Amino acid sequence: MSIDGTLFLEQLTEKLKYRIEELDVVISEGQKDVESMHEYYWENYTEMDEYGYENYDNQQALLRQVNANQDKLLLKHRFEKMLDSPFFGRVDFIYDGEDEAESFYIGIGNFAERTGSVPLVYDWRAPVSGLFYDFDQGPASYEAPLGTIEGEIVSKWQYKIRNGKMIYGFESDVKIDDEILKAELGSNGEVQLKNIIRTIQKEQNAIIRNTKDRIMVIQGAAGSGKTSVALHRIAYLLYHDRQNLKSSNILILSPNGVFSDYISHILPELGEENIKEMSFDLFAYKQLRDTVSDCEDRYDEIERRIRFPQKASLAEEKQSMEFINLMERYLVELEDRLMNFKDVEYKGFVKTESEIIELFYFKFQDFPLLSRMDAVADYFIDEVETLRDRDLADDEKDLIREKFMKLYVTGDLYVIYSQFLKENGYKGLPRVSYEKRKLKYEDVYPVLYLKYRLQSQQGRSNIKHLVVDEMQDYSRLQYEILQRIFSCKMTILGDRAQTMDDKQQDVLKFLPKIFGRDIHKIIMNKSYRNTIEIASYANQLAGIEDMELFERHGAPVEEKIFADMSHAAEEIAETLKLGEEEYETAAVVLRTEKEAEHMWLLLKEILGEKGFDIKERLSYLDRNSTSFKKGLTVTTFYLAKGLEFDQVFAVFPQKDQTPLVRQARYIAATRALHELHMYEVEK
């Protein structure tokens, strides 16, 4: 029967090629139309009607044509992409009340011979495709726009097509055959995250197709596919609600620039445009540029904690619920302490102290404290304009606002926060000019919190879905800030065991208190990334006992101790498997930036002497890196988070057994797909 799939592939390929040729003609004609519209405009614009109606109509027609061309171009690109692998599955389904089965082929996107006709291939996100992911042979159903459609699956097929050629096709009783999944997971690592549409599991499909929950929280074990599932969910939501949701309405808060690059191709691969990504630290820095010239990021804090393990970090304390409560009490006190009320006069018009107090504390009491006087000033300006029966010039308005703003003792967030610290037993911020102000990481989010409490902020209504990755690394305070900034739907994901703190934090305990009780929690406890040997070793490091492992075996984990970094580098160079018939990706994961850079320089020299292409195949990733490529990558454990490699060498100082560095060893171990080498150095 697999011949059916092969014949269908041949027919489909011809039809795809024909549609692409048709689109080429349409695009070419559309481009000529655009050019002729431009030509007409420049030849006739001086004679167009004085009211601009003809000019407007011309511009609108041009815009419509340009958009139509763009749509056709995107469709052409999708069809060209489909030529490589037009489908991967088939379901033969008999509708209730019918006698004959209908075949549904499932692929990366919809394809029909003509616009509006029945698809020959259905998008993996289409309602009918749920049959492939959710059911074995026997009774089955799917949710269509008109309601639940019931029937029976008589057969299911799985295919692998590459470069337009059928590699295999077989009938499967099981939803996604374990052998297929094993083959996919066992193949060498791509440079970037793989799409998983051929191997989506039933439980993953339920998460991806969930449209009803406002906030979904995915607690997933290392290698469970939580990031893939979250991104596929975004692709599904964009497909499902394309009238209201565009790629520009989605923001991903990712750990760093490298991770952004690592996942950047997924959505375009799934038929969607790319979306905005940034780290929360970068977001905070952008928000605070009017207060300080620079901010530390999370990695500065980690590096400092590793260098000075005995020195107490205040980052955890200053982002706790207790600290938030201290700030809230201080904010109440500021209502009086920050003000120095007196009469305000402008060209014979006076607003008395008592009138200002009345407006400030009653009429505009719902305004944030540092924005309240702006509202009072605008009220006074309106009164003056009414009495003078004319609008004031902008410079006059600015002068009035300045008079009212002087009623604040200070409007400088830096000064306010520093005073708060000193009054609550902490060391104040350095008294320096703006250019020299640099916030330590421990102070970044408290200051950002004060900004959102004290100043009116523009809403981010354009963001309709927020994705928060590595949720375990966000503090209570950071979530409080996110709740104030974004009132949209969210997908929040992470792994409690991969925290970058001394001890694990279960954010699920406090998230309902911040976002409300309509949070849907999902636990993904099955690991697919690592072999059983690697996963078992990593779980032992972290004391994890309840993880379900996918049955895929490989080489045992190698443990070795070396006198120093140089000897470890020599061993890595000997053990590295990046030849033609070997692995595509490998990583050396270290504790700090200094150690990672040192290892990179050592490997550069050793591998260079061996004839290894160090220019193209050896990369050093630091916090400023923005791209991820094949070959050997040298980096720190905190930048390796979320990434995966065929072969991993973890190199840590033997003497450092602090809780944070024990966490680091676990994170490093879980990056390995096929082979793991755990090295300790004595000095």
XYZ file of C-alpha atoms in Angstrom:
683
model
C 0.000 0.000 0.000
C 2.953 2.413 0.546
C 3.100 2.693 -3.237
C -0.010 4.856 -2.898
C 2.029 7.356 -0.972
C 4.775 7.288 -3.611
C 2.307 7.773 -6.477
C 0.550 10.553 -4.574
C 3.926 12.219 -3.984
C 4.706 12.166 -7.720
C 1.315 13.660 -8.621
C 1.504 16.229 -5.843
C 5.010 17.321 -6.829
C 3.816 18.025 -10.395
C 0.861 20.038 -9.112
C 3.094 22.004 -6.737
C 5.476 22.851 -9.567
C 2.550 23.935 -11.758
C 1.168 26.218 -8.988
C 4.638 27.748 -8.484
C 4.900 28.489 -12.233
C 1.419 30.076 -12.161
C 2.380 32.215 -9.185
C 5.574 33.330 -10.960
C 3.436 34.682 -13.807
C 0.966 36.393 -11.438
C 3.805 37.960 -9.386
C 5.535 39.191 -12.533
C 2.290 40.763 -13.833
C 1.594 42.282 -10.433
C 5.046 43.859 -10.398
C 4.388 45.373 -13.831
C 1.102 46.815 -12.482
C 2.957 48.406 -9.571
C 5.516 49.925 -11.922
C 2.827 51.310 -14.246
C 0.953 52.811 -11.237
C 4.173 54.542 -10.156
C 4.698 55.789 -13.700
C 1.116 57.105 -13.970
C 1.471 58.935 -10.645
C 4.691 60.730 -11.577
C 3.345 61.679 -15.005
C 0.049 63.026 -13.659
C 0.440 64.115 -10.027
C 0.598 67.849 -10.915
C -2.828 67.603 -12.587
C -4.593 65.627 -9.827
C -7.570 67.303 -8.121
C -6.760 69.956 -5.516
C -8.501 68.059 -2.683
C -6.243 65.033 -3.119
C -9.021 62.455 -3.698
C -7.415 61.072 -6.867
C -3.996 61.007 -5.214
C -5.456 59.100 -2.238
C -7.259 56.584 -4.496
C -4.067 56.054 -6.467
C -2.016 55.441 -3.296
C -4.620 52.982 -1.918
C -4.712 51.028 -5.189
C -0.910 50.881 -5.164
C -0.860 49.624 -1.573
C -3.452 46.921 -2.369
C -1.385 45.707 -5.322
C 1.876 45.675 -3.325
C 0.172 43.681 -0.521
C -1.349 41.245 -3.041
C 2.104 40.710 -4.577
C 3.594 40.099 -1.140
C 0.897 37.525 -0.296
C 1.546 35.710 -3.593
C 5.288 35.746 -2.918
C 4.817 34.233 0.559
C 2.545 31.540 -0.931
C 5.167 30.746 -3.566
C 7.883 30.412 -0.859
C 5.639 28.033 1.115
C 5.015 25.854 -1.926
C 8.745 25.800 -2.730
C 9.437 24.681 0.837
C 6.809 21.950 0.483
C 8.597 20.500 -2.559
C 11.261 19.128 -0.199
C 8.731 17.260 1.993
C 5.073 17.924 1.097
C 3.566 15.559 3.713
C 4.582 13.226 6.533
C 1.364 11.464 7.510
C -1.942 10.110 6.247
C -5.186 9.187 7.946
C -7.875 7.099 6.205
C -11.093 8.122 7.923
C -14.697 6.880 7.453
C -17.282 9.448 8.489
C -20.244 8.127 10.508
C -22.941 7.097 8.043
C -20.502 6.740 5.107
C -19.151 3.542 3.547
C -15.860 4.631 2.031
C -12.809 6.034 3.730
C -11.449 9.472 2.847
C -7.679 9.972 2.863
C -6.232 13.050 4.569
C -2.572 13.761 3.893
C -0.890 15.952 6.527
C 2.069 18.272 5.976
C 3.717 21.552 6.868
C 0.942 23.595 5.217
C -2.300 23.452 3.225
C -2.102 22.778 -0.509
C -4.978 22.746 -2.981
C -4.910 22.766 -6.773
C -6.946 25.951 -6.757
C -7.731 28.578 -4.121
C -10.960 27.536 -2.397
C -10.901 23.891 -3.552
C -10.532 20.881 -1.205
C -6.907 20.597 0.021
C -4.772 17.737 -1.255
C -2.561 18.228 1.819
C -3.798 19.596 5.149
C -1.820 21.905 7.429
C -0.629 20.064 10.583
C -2.655 22.657 12.557
C -5.939 22.064 10.694
C -8.768 20.503 12.794
C -8.741 17.245 10.797
C -4.993 16.782 11.465
C -5.828 16.143 15.112
C -6.863 12.644 13.977
C -3.221 11.864 13.179
C -1.867 13.005 16.542
C -4.622 11.975 18.936
C -5.985 8.624 17.794
C -4.945 5.112 16.835
C -7.032 2.911 14.507
C -10.668 2.684 15.597
C -13.306 5.261 16.691
C -12.081 8.849 16.386
C -13.331 12.430 16.159
C -12.179 15.981 15.560
C -13.512 19.449 16.313
C -14.556 21.292 13.155
C -16.075 24.800 12.915
C -19.527 23.171 12.602
C -19.046 20.911 15.636
C -17.655 17.486 16.504
C -17.100 15.176 13.520
C -17.134 11.482 14.410
C -16.122 8.363 12.547
C -13.479 5.636 12.390
C -9.815 5.550 11.429
C -9.247 2.482 9.269
C -5.527 3.073 8.677
C -2.704 5.467 9.493
C 0.490 5.998 7.566
C 3.786 7.649 8.370
C 6.191 8.899 5.719
C 9.627 10.359 5.483
C 10.305 12.434 2.376
C 13.558 14.242 1.732
C 14.470 16.370 -1.314
C 11.157 15.325 -2.854
C 12.041 11.589 -2.651
C 10.177 8.990 -0.590
C 12.588 7.559 2.012
C 9.975 5.308 3.609
C 6.231 4.928 4.087
C 4.563 2.388 6.320
C 1.255 1.699 8.000
C 1.314 2.205 11.740
C -1.099 1.073 14.432
C 0.500 3.365 16.953
C -0.116 7.106 16.868
C 3.508 8.118 16.408
C 5.631 5.018 16.095
C 8.392 4.829 18.725
C 10.910 3.752 16.097
C 10.221 6.941 14.103
C 10.620 9.064 17.213
C 13.794 7.178 18.157
C 15.251 7.741 14.684
C 14.461 11.455 14.846
C 15.934 11.843 18.321
C 18.910 9.677 17.510
C 19.973 11.686 14.477
C 22.747 14.227 14.827
C 21.810 17.619 16.211
C 20.819 20.386 13.890
C 22.399 23.752 14.482
C 19.035 25.009 15.552
C 16.006 23.623 17.315
C 14.112 21.078 15.206
C 10.445 21.337 14.391
C 8.573 18.341 15.795
C 5.490 18.175 13.580
C 6.271 14.603 12.454
C 6.543 13.349 16.027
C 4.108 15.404 18.129
C 2.843 13.200 20.957
C -0.786 13.120 22.111
C -0.064 15.016 25.354
C 2.029 17.594 23.434
C -0.761 18.047 20.883
C -3.249 18.867 23.659
C -0.954 21.695 24.826
C -0.322 22.995 21.296
C -4.027 23.141 20.399
C -5.166 24.703 23.682
C -6.836 28.025 22.861
C -9.089 28.533 25.878
C -6.606 29.042 28.745
C -5.450 32.631 29.299
C -2.278 31.636 31.091
C -0.620 28.284 30.485
C 2.315 27.257 32.642
C 4.453 24.349 31.418
C 6.724 22.759 33.993
C 8.906 20.493 31.851
C 11.880 18.302 32.622
C 15.170 18.908 30.787
C 14.773 17.539 27.251
C 10.976 17.165 27.483
C 10.456 19.389 24.434
C 8.753 22.214 26.344
C 10.328 24.997 24.247
C 9.439 23.201 20.999
C 5.883 22.663 22.223
C 5.560 26.334 23.275
C 6.743 27.556 19.843
C 4.489 25.104 18.004
C 1.642 26.372 20.196
C 2.375 29.930 19.042
C 2.345 28.729 15.406
C -1.002 27.020 16.059
C -2.516 30.121 17.706
C -1.400 32.293 14.770
C -3.047 29.834 12.373
C -6.188 29.401 14.475
C -6.856 33.117 15.083
C -5.178 34.870 12.178
C -7.905 37.543 12.062
C -6.941 38.898 15.480
C -3.426 37.616 16.124
C -0.359 38.556 14.052
C 3.284 37.700 14.607
C 3.847 41.359 15.639
C 1.413 40.771 18.560
C 3.682 38.177 20.179
C 6.761 38.703 22.332
C 9.165 36.023 23.573
C 11.245 36.781 26.650
C 14.229 34.530 26.008
C 17.399 34.040 28.079
C 19.913 35.578 25.618
C 20.735 36.467 22.019
C 22.180 33.043 21.214
C 18.998 31.300 22.307
C 16.996 33.737 20.181
C 19.052 32.690 17.148
C 18.712 29.023 18.125
C 14.906 29.166 17.924
C 14.559 31.903 15.290
C 13.877 29.642 12.307
C 11.123 27.563 13.915
C 8.119 29.777 13.192
C 9.076 30.528 9.556
C 9.602 26.775 9.130
C 6.060 26.230 10.426
C 4.611 28.694 7.952
C 4.611 31.815 10.170
C 6.608 35.024 10.270
C 9.246 35.459 12.913
C 8.369 37.224 16.130
C 10.008 39.678 18.530
C 12.392 38.274 21.102
C 14.431 39.895 23.837
C 15.739 39.157 27.301
C 13.931 40.644 30.311
C 17.263 42.183 31.368
C 17.486 44.053 28.055
C 13.852 45.148 28.439
C 14.603 46.465 31.955
C 17.685 48.323 30.744
C 15.682 50.043 27.976
C 13.005 51.065 30.477
C 15.539 52.552 32.911
C 17.689 54.534 30.467
C 16.085 57.777 31.659
C 17.195 56.970 35.235
C 20.640 55.306 34.914
C 23.236 55.042 32.159
C 23.811 51.285 32.605
C 22.507 48.157 34.346
C 24.096 44.838 35.243
C 22.440 41.675 33.912
C 21.802 38.277 35.454
C 25.145 36.952 34.211
C 27.088 39.638 36.120
C 25.309 38.434 39.237
C 26.091 34.732 38.552
C 29.758 35.459 37.852
C 30.048 37.458 41.084
C 28.410 34.689 43.136
C 30.813 32.114 41.711
C 33.872 34.340 42.369
C 32.779 35.270 45.887
C 30.665 32.348 47.176
C 31.096 33.476 50.810
C 29.741 36.957 50.116
C 25.999 37.090 50.627
C 24.019 38.034 47.522
C 21.247 40.526 48.042
C 19.578 39.734 44.714
C 17.247 37.120 46.170
C 16.417 39.270 49.208
C 15.710 42.395 47.152
C 13.312 40.539 44.846
C 11.336 38.803 47.571
C 7.774 39.395 48.770
C 9.134 40.922 51.987
C 11.107 43.512 50.035
C 8.073 44.307 47.847
C 6.068 44.919 51.042
C 8.809 47.269 52.305
C 8.632 49.240 49.036
C 4.842 49.408 49.238
C 4.984 50.822 52.798
C 7.535 53.374 51.620
C 5.289 54.367 48.692
C 2.492 55.189 51.134
C 4.863 57.421 53.122
C 6.027 59.161 49.937
C 2.533 60.527 49.388
C 3.384 63.212 51.957
C 7.164 63.213 52.135
C 7.735 63.780 48.438
C 5.634 66.941 48.326
C 6.361 70.569 49.096
C 3.049 72.303 48.359
C 2.722 76.052 47.771
C 0.759 78.475 45.564
C 1.458 78.434 41.813
C 1.025 81.698 39.889
C 1.077 82.386 36.153
C 0.341 85.847 34.666
C -2.199 86.766 37.314
C -3.765 83.321 37.515
C -3.229 81.532 40.835
C -3.759 77.982 42.013
C -3.614 78.055 45.791
C -1.802 75.514 47.941
C -5.105 74.176 49.365
C -6.591 73.850 45.871
C -3.510 71.957 44.664
C -3.686 69.623 47.693
C -7.374 68.965 46.988
C -6.639 68.095 43.325
C -3.539 66.076 44.179
C -4.994 63.865 46.920
C -8.606 63.562 45.787
C -9.380 64.402 42.171
C -6.249 62.726 40.764
C -5.584 60.218 43.535
C -5.730 57.278 41.084
C -2.793 58.648 39.100
C 0.697 57.333 39.973
C 2.441 59.692 42.403
C 5.091 61.119 40.016
C 2.539 61.586 37.224
C -0.125 63.175 39.430
C 1.257 66.702 39.326
C 1.227 66.574 35.522
C -2.518 66.017 35.751
C -2.859 68.971 38.169
C -0.821 71.173 35.791
C -3.009 70.182 32.807
C -6.109 71.000 34.870
C -4.717 74.496 35.612
C -3.750 74.998 31.939
C -7.330 74.150 30.894
C -8.674 76.707 33.393
C -6.326 79.447 32.127
C -7.179 78.700 28.479
C -10.915 78.819 29.281
C -10.675 82.130 31.138
C -8.443 83.731 28.456
C -10.483 82.168 25.666
C -7.402 81.078 23.762
C -4.988 78.168 23.633
C -1.629 78.640 25.324
C 1.520 78.176 23.285
C 3.579 75.020 23.931
C 6.393 76.956 25.623
C 3.855 78.574 27.976
C 2.429 75.158 28.874
C 5.951 73.830 29.511
C 6.658 76.763 31.824
C 3.490 76.073 33.839
C 4.244 72.341 34.083
C 7.749 73.152 35.301
C 6.297 75.303 38.126
C 4.073 72.434 39.275
C 6.845 69.799 38.978
C 8.983 71.878 41.356
C 6.475 71.008 44.079
C 8.081 67.538 44.228
C 11.079 67.358 46.572
C 12.593 65.134 43.828
C 11.312 63.262 40.805
C 14.510 61.246 40.388
C 13.822 57.497 40.846
C 17.503 56.860 41.569
C 17.444 59.282 44.514
C 14.076 58.003 45.782
C 15.233 54.366 45.731
C 18.562 55.197 47.362
C 16.740 57.003 50.191
C 14.422 53.984 50.596
C 17.430 51.649 50.908
C 19.104 53.778 53.585
C 15.916 54.072 55.632
C 15.486 50.300 55.597
C 18.989 49.388 56.711
C 20.612 48.847 53.316
C 23.546 50.642 51.762
C 22.372 53.544 49.553
C 23.309 53.977 45.880
C 26.471 55.997 45.055
C 25.820 59.747 44.711
C 27.164 60.219 41.169
C 26.157 61.968 37.940
C 23.843 60.249 35.455
C 26.775 59.174 33.244
C 28.314 57.223 36.136
C 25.124 55.603 37.391
C 25.253 51.820 36.924
C 22.746 49.666 38.788
C 23.878 46.385 40.299
C 21.683 43.477 39.233
C 20.162 43.243 42.713
C 18.773 46.798 42.303
C 17.602 46.720 38.665
C 14.151 45.240 39.221
C 13.330 47.071 42.478
C 13.970 50.368 40.623
C 11.906 49.159 37.650
C 9.091 48.221 40.071
C 9.168 51.719 41.579
C 9.052 53.223 38.099
C 5.865 51.295 37.304
C 4.331 52.255 40.634
C 5.304 55.936 40.558
C 4.986 56.885 36.883
C 2.218 56.426 34.320
C 3.306 53.943 31.688
C 2.151 53.352 28.162
C 0.243 50.109 27.948
C 1.537 47.370 25.680
C -1.801 46.517 24.175
C -0.104 45.558 20.901
C 1.314 42.479 22.672
C -1.496 39.917 22.784
C 0.573 36.880 23.750
C 3.687 36.755 25.906
C 6.018 33.734 26.043
C 8.239 33.564 29.136
C 11.012 30.963 28.874
C 13.143 29.685 31.789
C 10.410 30.628 34.259
C 12.372 29.241 37.221
C 14.937 32.050 36.832
C 12.388 34.832 37.344
C 11.830 36.214 40.828
C 8.564 37.061 42.539
C 9.298 40.743 41.903
C 9.910 40.163 38.179
C 6.560 38.409 37.833
C 4.871 41.285 39.681
C 6.387 43.667 37.097
C 5.331 41.453 34.162
C 1.776 41.430 35.487
C 1.786 45.248 35.508
C 3.218 45.529 32.000
C 1.290 42.834 30.149
C -2.407 42.092 30.529
C -2.397 39.562 27.653
C -2.466 35.776 27.334
C 0.760 34.022 28.322
C 2.674 30.804 27.856
C 5.150 30.422 30.731
C 7.609 27.512 30.663
C 10.633 26.216 32.472
C 12.241 23.525 34.577
C 12.537 23.865 38.335
C 15.663 21.663 38.344
C 17.553 24.007 35.965
C 17.526 27.019 38.254
C 20.589 29.288 38.339
C 20.165 29.914 42.056
C 21.625 28.039 45.015
C 18.320 26.338 45.636
C 15.337 25.411 43.468
C 12.387 27.782 43.286
C 8.872 26.554 42.572
C 7.223 29.542 40.867
C 3.970 27.584 40.622
C 3.432 28.322 44.313
C 3.060 32.075 43.823
C 2.039 32.555 40.161
C -1.726 32.135 40.914
C -1.463 34.931 43.518
C -0.064 37.264 40.838
C -1.976 36.274 37.689
C -5.169 34.907 39.216
C -6.480 31.393 39.572
C -7.220 30.818 35.872
C -3.740 29.362 35.340
C -3.578 26.022 33.553
C -0.588 24.018 34.819
C 0.975 21.324 32.645
C 3.665 18.914 33.826
C 5.893 17.389 31.086
C 7.839 14.717 32.872
C 9.154 12.642 29.993
C 12.636 13.400 28.687
C 13.309 12.841 24.988
C 16.631 14.654 24.455
C 19.200 12.524 26.261
C 20.009 8.832 26.073
C 18.993 6.795 29.122
C 22.635 6.750 30.268
C 22.979 10.548 30.140
C 19.546 11.305 31.620
C 20.070 8.822 34.501
C 23.464 10.377 35.285
C 22.064 13.949 35.203
C 19.057 13.000 37.363
C 21.435 11.521 39.941
C 23.333 14.844 40.051
C 20.119 16.771 40.749
C 18.434 14.151 42.946
C 15.545 13.715 40.465
C 13.649 10.431 40.803
C 10.298 10.924 39.084
C 11.350 11.551 35.467
C 10.110 9.232 32.730
C 12.857 8.414 30.199
C 12.420 7.683 26.526
C 13.945 4.300 25.653
C 17.074 5.313 23.717
C 20.488 3.987 24.710
C 24.006 5.230 24.008
C 27.549 5.315 25.366
C 28.063 5.447 29.153
C 28.965 8.818 30.666
C 32.719 9.295 30.953
C 34.123 10.848 34.157
C 37.770 11.972 34.343
C 39.957 14.152 36.574
C 42.799 16.278 35.135
C 45.638 18.185 36.761
C 44.700 21.412 34.978
C 42.778 23.010 32.102
C 45.543 22.320 29.547
C 45.394 18.554 30.087
C 41.593 18.634 29.841
C 41.859 20.580 26.551
C 44.288 17.963 25.161
C 41.812 15.187 26.029
C 38.896 17.074 24.450
C 40.880 17.521 21.220
C 41.580 13.743 21.155
C 38.015 12.684 22.007
C 36.166 15.173 19.793
C 34.016 13.496 17.099
C 33.297 16.130 14.464
C 34.439 14.217 11.357
C 32.510 13.521 8.148
C 30.685 10.443 9.439
C 30.509 11.635 13.048
C 28.701 14.406 14.947
C 27.704 17.855 13.705
C 27.704 19.692 17.023
C 29.790 19.533 20.178
C 30.218 21.819 23.177
C 32.659 22.450 25.987
C 30.674 23.844 28.921
C 32.475 25.674 31.721
C 31.757 27.516 34.954
C 32.750 31.153 34.221
C 33.472 33.512 31.312
C 37.159 33.607 32.273
C 37.424 29.793 32.260
C 35.477 29.515 29.000
C 37.705 32.065 27.254
C 40.848 30.297 28.579
C 39.589 26.919 27.271
C 38.703 28.464 23.900
C 42.258 29.841 23.500
C 43.762 26.459 24.477
C 41.561 24.555 22.000
C 42.245 27.143 19.312
C 45.948 26.361 19.563
C 45.685 22.563 19.980
C 43.044 21.989 17.278
C 44.767 24.446 14.919
C 47.907 22.306 15.054
C 45.786 19.235 14.213
C 44.436 20.889 11.045
C 40.931 21.523 12.471
C 39.163 24.428 10.720
C 39.156 26.711 13.787
C 37.892 29.722 11.837
C 34.658 28.076 10.691
C 34.151 25.254 13.188
C 35.258 26.635 16.571
C 33.015 29.198 18.322
C 33.245 31.025 21.615
C 29.843 32.118 22.922
C 29.703 34.975 25.389
C 26.740 37.075 26.545
C 27.074 39.368 23.506
C 26.960 36.531 20.969
C 23.934 36.449 18.693
C 24.446 33.396 16.498
C 24.807 29.670 16.931
C 26.509 27.416 14.380
C 27.724 23.869 13.711
C 31.042 22.581 14.990
C 32.573 22.973 18.462
C 31.125 25.612 20.796
C 32.884 26.793 23.969
C 30.656 28.572 26.476
C 29.459 28.878 30.075
C 26.752 26.705 31.606
C 24.341 29.637 31.887
C 24.600 30.481 28.173
C 24.285 26.793 27.217
C 20.856 26.581 28.888
C 18.144 25.644 26.416
C 20.662 24.520 23.772
C 21.586 20.944 22.852
C 24.657 19.309 21.297
C 25.542 15.837 20.009
C 28.648 15.626 22.210
C 29.226 17.572 25.446
C 32.374 18.069 27.547
C 31.637 19.620 30.943
C 34.774 21.014 32.620
C 34.508 22.201 36.226
C 36.964 22.825 39.096
C 36.945 19.757 41.344
C 37.122 21.833 44.524
C 33.989 23.894 43.723
C 31.054 21.940 45.124
C 28.877 24.951 45.978
C 25.116 24.507 45.389
C 25.181 26.872 42.391
C 28.000 24.999 40.660
C 26.324 21.651 41.396
C 23.344 23.103 39.500
C 25.750 24.145 36.754
C 26.995 20.546 36.370
C 23.394 19.336 35.985
C 22.614 21.984 33.348
C 25.787 21.053 31.426
C 25.016 17.312 31.566
C 21.471 17.739 30.211
C 22.749 19.531 27.068
C 24.092 16.244 25.627
C 22.120 14.313 23.025
C 24.382 11.297 22.496
C 27.664 11.556 24.370
C 28.638 13.139 27.707
C 32.107 13.625 29.200
C 32.215 15.027 32.735
C 35.694 16.392 33.484
C 36.998 17.796 36.754
C 40.214 19.834 36.987
C 42.345 20.002 40.142
C 43.521 23.550 39.483
